[in-house]
CSV table of C-alpha atoms and ligand atoms in Angstrom, one decimal:
chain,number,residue,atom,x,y,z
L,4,UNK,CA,0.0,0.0,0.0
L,5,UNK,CA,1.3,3.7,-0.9
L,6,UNK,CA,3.2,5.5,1.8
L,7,UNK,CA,2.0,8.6,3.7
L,8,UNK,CA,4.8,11.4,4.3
L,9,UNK,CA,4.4,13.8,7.4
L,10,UNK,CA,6.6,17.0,6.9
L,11,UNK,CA,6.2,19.2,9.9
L,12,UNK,CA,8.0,21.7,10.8
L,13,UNK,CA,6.9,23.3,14.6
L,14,UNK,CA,6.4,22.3,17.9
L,15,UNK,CA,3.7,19.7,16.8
L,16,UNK,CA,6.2,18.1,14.6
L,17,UNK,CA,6.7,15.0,17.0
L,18,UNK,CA,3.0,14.1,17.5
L,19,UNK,CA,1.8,13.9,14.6
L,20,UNK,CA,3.8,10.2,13.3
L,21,UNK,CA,2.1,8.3,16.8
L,22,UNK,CA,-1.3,9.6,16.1
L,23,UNK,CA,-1.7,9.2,12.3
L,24,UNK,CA,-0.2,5.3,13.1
L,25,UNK,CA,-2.2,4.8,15.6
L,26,UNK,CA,-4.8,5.5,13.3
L,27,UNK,CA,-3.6,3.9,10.1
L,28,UNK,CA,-3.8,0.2,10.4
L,29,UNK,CA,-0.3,-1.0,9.8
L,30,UNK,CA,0.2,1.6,7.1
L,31,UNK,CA,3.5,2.4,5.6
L,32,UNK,CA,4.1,6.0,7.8
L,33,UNK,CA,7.4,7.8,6.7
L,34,UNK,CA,8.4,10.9,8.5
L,35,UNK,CA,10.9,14.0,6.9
L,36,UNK,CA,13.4,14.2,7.9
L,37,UNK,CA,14.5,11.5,9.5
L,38,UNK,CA,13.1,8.5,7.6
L,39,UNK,CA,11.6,8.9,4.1
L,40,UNK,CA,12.5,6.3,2.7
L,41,UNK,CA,11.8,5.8,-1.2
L,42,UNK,CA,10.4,9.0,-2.3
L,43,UNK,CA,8.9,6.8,-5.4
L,44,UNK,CA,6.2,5.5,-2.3
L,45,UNK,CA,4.6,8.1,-1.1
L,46,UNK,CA,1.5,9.2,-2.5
L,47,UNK,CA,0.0,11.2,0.1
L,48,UNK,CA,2.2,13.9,2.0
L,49,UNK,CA,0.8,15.4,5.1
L,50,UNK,CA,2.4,19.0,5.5
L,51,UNK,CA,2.8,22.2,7.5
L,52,UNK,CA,5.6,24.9,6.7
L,53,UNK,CA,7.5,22.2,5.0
L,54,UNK,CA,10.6,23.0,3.2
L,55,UNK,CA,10.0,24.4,-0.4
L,56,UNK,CA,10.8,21.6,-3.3
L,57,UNK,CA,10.4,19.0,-1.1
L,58,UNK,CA,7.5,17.8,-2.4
L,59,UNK,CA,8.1,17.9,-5.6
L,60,UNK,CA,10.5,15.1,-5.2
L,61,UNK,CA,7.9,13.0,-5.0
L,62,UNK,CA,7.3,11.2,-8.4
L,63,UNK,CA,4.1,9.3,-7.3
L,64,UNK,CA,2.2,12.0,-5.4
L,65,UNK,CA,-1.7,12.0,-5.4
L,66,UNK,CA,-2.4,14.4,-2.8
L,67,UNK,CA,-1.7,17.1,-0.1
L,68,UNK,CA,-3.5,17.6,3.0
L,69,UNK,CA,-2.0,21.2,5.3
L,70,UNK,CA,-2.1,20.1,8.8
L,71,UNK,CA,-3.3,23.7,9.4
L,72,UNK,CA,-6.2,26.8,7.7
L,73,UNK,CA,-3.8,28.5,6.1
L,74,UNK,CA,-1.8,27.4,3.0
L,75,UNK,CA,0.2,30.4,2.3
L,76,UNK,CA,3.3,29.1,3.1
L,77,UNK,CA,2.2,25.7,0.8
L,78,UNK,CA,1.3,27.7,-2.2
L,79,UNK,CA,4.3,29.7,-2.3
L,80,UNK,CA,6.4,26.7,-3.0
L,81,UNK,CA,7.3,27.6,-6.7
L,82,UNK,CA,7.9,23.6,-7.4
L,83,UNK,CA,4.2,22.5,-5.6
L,84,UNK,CA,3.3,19.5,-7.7
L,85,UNK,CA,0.0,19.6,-9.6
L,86,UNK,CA,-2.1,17.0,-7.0
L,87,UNK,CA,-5.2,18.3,-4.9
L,88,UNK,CA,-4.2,20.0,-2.4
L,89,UNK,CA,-6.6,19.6,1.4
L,90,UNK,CA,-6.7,21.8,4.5
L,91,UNK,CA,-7.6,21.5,7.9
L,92,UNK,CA,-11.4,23.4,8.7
L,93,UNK,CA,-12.3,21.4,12.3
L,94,UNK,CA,-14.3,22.4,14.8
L,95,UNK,CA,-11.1,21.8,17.1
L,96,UNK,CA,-9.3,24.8,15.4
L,97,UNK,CA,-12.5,27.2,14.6
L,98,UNK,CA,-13.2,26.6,18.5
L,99,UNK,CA,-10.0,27.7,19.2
L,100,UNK,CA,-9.3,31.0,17.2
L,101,UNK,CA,-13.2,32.1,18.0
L,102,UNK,CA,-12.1,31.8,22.1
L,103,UNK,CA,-9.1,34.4,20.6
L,104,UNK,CA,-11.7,36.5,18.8
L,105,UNK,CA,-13.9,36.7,21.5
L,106,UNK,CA,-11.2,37.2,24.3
L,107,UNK,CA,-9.6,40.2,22.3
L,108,UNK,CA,-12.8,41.7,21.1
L,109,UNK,CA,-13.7,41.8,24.9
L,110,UNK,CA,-10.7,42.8,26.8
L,111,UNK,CA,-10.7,46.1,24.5
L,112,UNK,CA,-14.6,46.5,25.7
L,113,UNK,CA,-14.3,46.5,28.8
L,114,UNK,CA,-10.8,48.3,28.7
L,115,UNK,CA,-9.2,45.6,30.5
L,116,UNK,CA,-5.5,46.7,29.6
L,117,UNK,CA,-6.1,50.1,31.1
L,118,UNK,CA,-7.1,48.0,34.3
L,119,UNK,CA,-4.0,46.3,33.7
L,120,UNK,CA,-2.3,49.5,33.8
L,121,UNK,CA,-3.8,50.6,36.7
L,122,UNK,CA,-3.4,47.8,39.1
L,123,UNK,CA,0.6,48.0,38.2
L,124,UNK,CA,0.1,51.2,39.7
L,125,UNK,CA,-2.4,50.4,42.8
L,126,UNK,CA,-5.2,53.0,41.0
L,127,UNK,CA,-8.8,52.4,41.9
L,128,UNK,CA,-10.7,54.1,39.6
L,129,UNK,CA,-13.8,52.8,36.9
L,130,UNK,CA,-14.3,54.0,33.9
L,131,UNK,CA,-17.5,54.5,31.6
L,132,UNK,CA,-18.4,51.2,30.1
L,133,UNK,CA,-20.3,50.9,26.8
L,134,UNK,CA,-22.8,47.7,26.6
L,135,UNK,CA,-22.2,45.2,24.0
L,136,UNK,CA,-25.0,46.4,21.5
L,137,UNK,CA,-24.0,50.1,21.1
L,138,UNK,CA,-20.4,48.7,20.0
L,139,UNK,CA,-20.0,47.7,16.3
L,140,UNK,CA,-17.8,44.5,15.6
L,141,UNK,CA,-16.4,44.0,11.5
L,142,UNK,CA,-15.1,40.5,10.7
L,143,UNK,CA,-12.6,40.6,7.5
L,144,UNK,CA,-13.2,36.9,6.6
L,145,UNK,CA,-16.4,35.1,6.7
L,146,UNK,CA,-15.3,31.8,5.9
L,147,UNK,CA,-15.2,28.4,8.3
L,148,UNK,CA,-13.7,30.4,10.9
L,149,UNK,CA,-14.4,34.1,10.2
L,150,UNK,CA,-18.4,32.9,10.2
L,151,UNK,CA,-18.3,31.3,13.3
L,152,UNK,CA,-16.5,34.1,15.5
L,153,UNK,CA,-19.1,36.6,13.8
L,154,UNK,CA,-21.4,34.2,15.5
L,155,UNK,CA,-19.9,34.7,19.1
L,156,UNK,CA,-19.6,38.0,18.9
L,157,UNK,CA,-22.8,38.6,17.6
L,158,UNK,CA,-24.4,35.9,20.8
L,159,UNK,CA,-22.5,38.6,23.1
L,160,UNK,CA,-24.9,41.1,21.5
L,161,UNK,CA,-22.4,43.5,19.5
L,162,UNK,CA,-23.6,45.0,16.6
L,163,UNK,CA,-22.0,43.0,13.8
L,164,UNK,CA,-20.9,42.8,10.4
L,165,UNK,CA,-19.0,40.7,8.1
L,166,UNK,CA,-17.1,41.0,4.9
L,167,UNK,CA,-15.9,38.5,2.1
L,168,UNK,CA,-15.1,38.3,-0.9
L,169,UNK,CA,-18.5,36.7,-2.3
L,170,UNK,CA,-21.7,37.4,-0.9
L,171,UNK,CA,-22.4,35.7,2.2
L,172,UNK,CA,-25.7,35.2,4.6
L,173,UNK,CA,-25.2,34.9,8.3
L,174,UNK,CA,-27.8,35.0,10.7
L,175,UNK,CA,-27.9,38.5,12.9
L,176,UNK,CA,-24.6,39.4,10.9
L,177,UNK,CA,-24.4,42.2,8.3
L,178,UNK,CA,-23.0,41.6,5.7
L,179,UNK,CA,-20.4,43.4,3.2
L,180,UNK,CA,-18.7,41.7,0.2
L,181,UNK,CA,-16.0,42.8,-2.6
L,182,UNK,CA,-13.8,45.8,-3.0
L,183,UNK,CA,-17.4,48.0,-3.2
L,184,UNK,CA,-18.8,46.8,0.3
L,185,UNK,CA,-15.2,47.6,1.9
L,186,UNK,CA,-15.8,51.3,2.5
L,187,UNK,CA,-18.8,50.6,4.1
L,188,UNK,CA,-18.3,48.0,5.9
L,189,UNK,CA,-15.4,50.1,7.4
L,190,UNK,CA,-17.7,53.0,8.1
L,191,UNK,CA,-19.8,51.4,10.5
L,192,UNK,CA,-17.0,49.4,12.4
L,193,UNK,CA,-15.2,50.3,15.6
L,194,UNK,CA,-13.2,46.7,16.4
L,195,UNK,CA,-12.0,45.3,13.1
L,196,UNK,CA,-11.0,41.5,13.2
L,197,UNK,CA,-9.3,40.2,10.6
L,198,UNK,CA,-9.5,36.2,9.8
L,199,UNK,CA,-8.6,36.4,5.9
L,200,UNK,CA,-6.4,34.5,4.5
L,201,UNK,CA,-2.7,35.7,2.6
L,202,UNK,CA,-3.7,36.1,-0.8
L,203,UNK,CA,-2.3,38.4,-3.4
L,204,UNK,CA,-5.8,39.9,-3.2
L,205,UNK,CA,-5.7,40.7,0.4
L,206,UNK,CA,-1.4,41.1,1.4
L,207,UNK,CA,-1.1,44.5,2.8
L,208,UNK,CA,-4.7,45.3,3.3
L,209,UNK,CA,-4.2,46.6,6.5
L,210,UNK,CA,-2.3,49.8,6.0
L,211,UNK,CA,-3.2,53.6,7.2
L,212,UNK,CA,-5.5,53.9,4.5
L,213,UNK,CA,-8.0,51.4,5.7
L,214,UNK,CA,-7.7,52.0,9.4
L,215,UNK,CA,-8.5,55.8,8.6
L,216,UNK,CA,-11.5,54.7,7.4
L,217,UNK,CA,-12.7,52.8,10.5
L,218,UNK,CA,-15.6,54.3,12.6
L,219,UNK,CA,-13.9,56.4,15.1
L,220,UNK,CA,-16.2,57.8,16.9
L,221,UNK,CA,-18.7,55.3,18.5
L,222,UNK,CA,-19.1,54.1,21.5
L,223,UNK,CA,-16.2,51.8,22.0
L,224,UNK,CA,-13.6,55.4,22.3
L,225,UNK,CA,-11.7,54.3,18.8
L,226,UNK,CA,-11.1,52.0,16.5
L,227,UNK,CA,-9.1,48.5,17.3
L,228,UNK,CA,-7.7,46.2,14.9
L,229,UNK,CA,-7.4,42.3,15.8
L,230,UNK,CA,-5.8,40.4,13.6
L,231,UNK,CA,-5.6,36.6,13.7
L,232,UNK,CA,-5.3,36.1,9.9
L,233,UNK,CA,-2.0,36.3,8.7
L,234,UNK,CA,0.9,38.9,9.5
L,235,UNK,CA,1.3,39.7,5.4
L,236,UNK,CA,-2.2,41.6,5.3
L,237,UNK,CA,-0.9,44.1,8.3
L,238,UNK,CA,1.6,47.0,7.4
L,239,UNK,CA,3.4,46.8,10.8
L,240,UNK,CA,4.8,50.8,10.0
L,241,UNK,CA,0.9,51.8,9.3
L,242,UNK,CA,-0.2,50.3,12.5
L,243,UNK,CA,2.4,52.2,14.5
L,244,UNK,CA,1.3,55.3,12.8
L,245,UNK,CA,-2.6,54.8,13.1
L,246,UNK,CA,-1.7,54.6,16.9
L,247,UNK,CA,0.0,57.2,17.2
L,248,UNK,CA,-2.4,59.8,14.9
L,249,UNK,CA,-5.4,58.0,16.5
L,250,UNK,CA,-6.6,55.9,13.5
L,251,UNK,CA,-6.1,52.8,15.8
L,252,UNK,CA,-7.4,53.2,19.6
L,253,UNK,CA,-5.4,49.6,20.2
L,254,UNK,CA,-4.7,46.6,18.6
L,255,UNK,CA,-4.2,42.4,19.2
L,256,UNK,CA,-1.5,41.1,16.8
L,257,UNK,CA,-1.2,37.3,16.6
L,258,UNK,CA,0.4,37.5,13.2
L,259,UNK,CA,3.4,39.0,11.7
L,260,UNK,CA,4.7,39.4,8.7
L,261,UNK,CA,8.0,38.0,10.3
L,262,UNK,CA,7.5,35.3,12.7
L,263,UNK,CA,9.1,35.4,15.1
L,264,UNK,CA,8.9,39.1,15.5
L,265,UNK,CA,12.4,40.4,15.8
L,266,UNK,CA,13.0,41.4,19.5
L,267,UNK,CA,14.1,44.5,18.6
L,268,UNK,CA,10.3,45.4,16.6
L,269,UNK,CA,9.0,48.3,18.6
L,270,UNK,CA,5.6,46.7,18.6
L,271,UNK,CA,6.8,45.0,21.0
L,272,UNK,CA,6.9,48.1,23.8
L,273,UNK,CA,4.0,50.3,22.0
L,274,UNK,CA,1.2,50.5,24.8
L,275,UNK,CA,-1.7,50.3,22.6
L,276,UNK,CA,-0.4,47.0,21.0
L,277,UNK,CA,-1.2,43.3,22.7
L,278,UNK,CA,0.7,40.6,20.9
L,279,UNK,CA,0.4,36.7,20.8
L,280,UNK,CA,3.0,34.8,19.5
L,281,UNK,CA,0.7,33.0,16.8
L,282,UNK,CA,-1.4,31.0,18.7
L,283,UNK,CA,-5.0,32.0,18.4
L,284,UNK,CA,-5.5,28.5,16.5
L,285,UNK,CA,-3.4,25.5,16.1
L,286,UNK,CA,-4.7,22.0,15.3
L,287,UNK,CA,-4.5,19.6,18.2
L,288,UNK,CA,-3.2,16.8,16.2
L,289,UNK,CA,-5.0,14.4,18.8
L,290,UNK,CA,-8.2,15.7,17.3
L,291,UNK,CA,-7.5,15.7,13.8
L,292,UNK,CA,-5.6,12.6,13.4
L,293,UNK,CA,-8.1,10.3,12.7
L,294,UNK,CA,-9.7,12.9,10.0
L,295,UNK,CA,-6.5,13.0,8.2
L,296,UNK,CA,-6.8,9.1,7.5
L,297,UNK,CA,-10.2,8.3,7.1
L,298,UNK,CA,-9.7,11.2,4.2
L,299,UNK,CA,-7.3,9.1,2.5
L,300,UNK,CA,-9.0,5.9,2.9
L,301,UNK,CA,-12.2,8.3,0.9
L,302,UNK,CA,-9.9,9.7,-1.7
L,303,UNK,CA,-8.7,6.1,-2.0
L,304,UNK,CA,-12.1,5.3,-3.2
L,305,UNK,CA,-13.0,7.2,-5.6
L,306,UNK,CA,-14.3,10.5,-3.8
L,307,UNK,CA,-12.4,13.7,-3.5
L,308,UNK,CA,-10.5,15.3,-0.4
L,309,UNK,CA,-12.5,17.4,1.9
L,310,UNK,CA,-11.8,21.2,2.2
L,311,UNK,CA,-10.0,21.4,-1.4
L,312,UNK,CA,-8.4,24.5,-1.5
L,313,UNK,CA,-8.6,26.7,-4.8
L,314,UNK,CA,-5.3,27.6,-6.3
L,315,UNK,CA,-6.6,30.3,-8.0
L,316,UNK,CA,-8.3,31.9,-5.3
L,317,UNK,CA,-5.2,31.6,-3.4
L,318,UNK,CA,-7.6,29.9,-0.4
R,420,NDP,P1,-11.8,30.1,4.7
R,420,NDP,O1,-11.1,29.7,3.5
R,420,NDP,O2,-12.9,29.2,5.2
R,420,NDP,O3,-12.4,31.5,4.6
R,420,NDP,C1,-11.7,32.6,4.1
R,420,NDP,C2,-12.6,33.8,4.1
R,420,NDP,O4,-11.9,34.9,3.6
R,420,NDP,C3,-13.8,33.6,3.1
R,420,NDP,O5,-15.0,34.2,3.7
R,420,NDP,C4,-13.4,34.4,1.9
R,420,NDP,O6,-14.4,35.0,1.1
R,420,NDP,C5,-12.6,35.5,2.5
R,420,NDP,N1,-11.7,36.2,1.6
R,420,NDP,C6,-10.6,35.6,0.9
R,420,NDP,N2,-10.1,36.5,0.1
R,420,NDP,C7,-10.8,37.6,0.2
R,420,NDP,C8,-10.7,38.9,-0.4
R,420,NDP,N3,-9.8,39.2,-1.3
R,420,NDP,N4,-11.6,39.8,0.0
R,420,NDP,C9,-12.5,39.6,0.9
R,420,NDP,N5,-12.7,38.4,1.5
R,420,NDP,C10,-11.8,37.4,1.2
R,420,NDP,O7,-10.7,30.2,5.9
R,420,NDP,P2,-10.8,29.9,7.4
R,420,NDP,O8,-12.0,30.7,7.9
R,420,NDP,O9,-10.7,28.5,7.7
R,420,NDP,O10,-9.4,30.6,7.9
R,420,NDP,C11,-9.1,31.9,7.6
R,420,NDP,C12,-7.7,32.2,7.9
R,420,NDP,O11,-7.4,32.3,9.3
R,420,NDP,C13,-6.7,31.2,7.4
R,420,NDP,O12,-6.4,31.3,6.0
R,420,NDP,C14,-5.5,31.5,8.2
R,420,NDP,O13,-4.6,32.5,7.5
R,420,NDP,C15,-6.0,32.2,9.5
R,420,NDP,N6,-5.8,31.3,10.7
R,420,NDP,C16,-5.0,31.8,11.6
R,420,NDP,C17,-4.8,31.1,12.8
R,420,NDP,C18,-4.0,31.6,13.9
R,420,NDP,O14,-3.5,30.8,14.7
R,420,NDP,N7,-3.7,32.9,13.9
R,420,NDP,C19,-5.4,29.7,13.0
R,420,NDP,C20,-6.3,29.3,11.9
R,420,NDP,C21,-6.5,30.1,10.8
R,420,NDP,P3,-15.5,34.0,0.4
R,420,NDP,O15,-16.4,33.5,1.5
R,420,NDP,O16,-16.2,34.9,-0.5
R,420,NDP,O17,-14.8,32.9,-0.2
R,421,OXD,C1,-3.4,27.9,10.6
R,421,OXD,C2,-2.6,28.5,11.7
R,421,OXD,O1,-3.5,28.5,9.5
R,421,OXD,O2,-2.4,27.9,12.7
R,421,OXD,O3,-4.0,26.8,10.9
R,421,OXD,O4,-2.2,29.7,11.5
């Protein structure tokens, strides 16, 4: 039977060979890169932010499933080899960036880093607190993810609305769609969250330009950006710059466009800036294991991979 590669690069790297056996029935696991073996074996290569060219060493490939949302880093491999290509969507990882969303989108409500602030310094003093539904919440990114956080954040009872790329329908969300919904969509929100993905379309996206054209005078004292996409749609100059003339009230950066960020980044120190070091989401490979097979044993018969991902689109 044809092999199954796992190329992981990460802290996750060494749990994924266990778990995939475990499930796989005896099957013929090889591991980069330690023990690959034959490359002419392997017809199914299980990847995330593996080395460029490495897959296209493999002569007998029929398909690619990312061990992760986003497949950025896959599609930039100039040499990808012309096989389906899979990602994860699982309610494992949508649970866990929507806990992000709606722990970000919150601690700017209710102010929580000025509380921060305050305890460092022994201050007891309360300030005025908006309620949920006079507070307007814009998701960038209305897709497995980007749908369900609107969802939270809407069951909180923010006013909220969501933009993509096509039209989309979500209950008690309004929606926006295409380059002619942006401006309005902007207009009416004071906490922007991004969850797009890094796509020609949408690198860079985040600059003064579009924080400018935020709602800045609602109830929520400013506008705050929280992005959990990718670190290529933010312009980390832009972002200082909108905090400092007042187009951004605050930001939550989980992404960079360098990851690590350098220690010497002066996002680090800005007061208006929380980061995370890219963890919002990350598949627990204990949950999606099983998935990852019984998706080969499917494509083995005759039907296609789940969650195909669109080169074109670039998602
Ligand atoms: P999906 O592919 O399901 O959804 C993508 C959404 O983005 C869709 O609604 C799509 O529009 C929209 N979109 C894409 N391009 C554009 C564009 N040019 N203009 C407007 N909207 C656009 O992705 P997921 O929801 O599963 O994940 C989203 C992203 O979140 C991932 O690609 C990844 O980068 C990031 N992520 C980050 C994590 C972290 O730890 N920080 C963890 C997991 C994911 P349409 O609906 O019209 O197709
Ligand atoms: C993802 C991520 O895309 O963890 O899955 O960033």
């Amino acid at each position: 039977m044809s092999a199954i590669l796992i190329a992981v690069n990460g802290p996750q790297a060494g749990e994924w060979p266990a778990l995939l056996r475990a499930h796989a029935k005896g099957r013929d696991i090889r591991v980069w890169p330690q023990a690959v073996g034959d490359l002419a074996d392997i017809a199914y290569a299980c990847v995330w932010m593996a080395p460029h060219g490495l897959l296209a060493g493999l002569p007998k490939l029929r398909g690619i499933i990312n061990l992760g949302a986003g497949v950025d880093h896959l599609l930039a491999d100039p040499a990808l080899p012309d096989v389906p290509v899979a990602r994860v969507a699982h309610p494992d990882l949508t649970a866990r960036v929507v806990e992000y969303v709606v722990l970000h989108v919150l601690m700017h409500h209710r102010r929580q880093r000025t509380y921060d602030a305050q305890q460092r310094d022994r201050i007891w003093k309360v300030h005025e607190q908006p309620t949920a539904n006079e507070v307007a919440v814009g998701v960038m990114g209305l897709g497995v993810i980007g749908r369900a956080a609107a969802e939270a954040i809407a069951r909180l009872g923010f006013q909220v609305a969501g933009w993509s790329r096509t039209q989309r329908s979500v209950a008690g969300v309004a929606t926006f769609h295409g380059a002619a919904g942006l401006d309005l969509f902007l207009a009416r929100t004071e906490i922007l969250v991004c969850l797009l993905p890094q796509t020609p379309a949408t690198e860079g996206l985040l600059n003064l330009a579009l924080f400018r054209k935020l709602k800045h005078d609602g109830r929520a004292g400013g506008a705050v950006l929280i992005n959990a996409g990718r670190g290529r749609l933010q312009v980390d100059a832009d972002i200082l710059a909108a905090l400092d003339e007042g187009a951004l009230a605050g930001a939550t950066l989980d992404v960079f466009p360098q990851e690590p960020l350098p220690s010497d980044s002066p996002l680090w120190s800005h007061p208006g800036i929380t980061i995370t070091p890219h963890n919002a989401g990350d598949i627990a490979p204990h949950a999606f294991a099983a998935e990852v097979i019984a998706q080969i044993e499917r494509f083995e018969r005759g039907l296609p991979l789940d969650n195909l991902i669109d080169r074109q689109r670039g998602y």
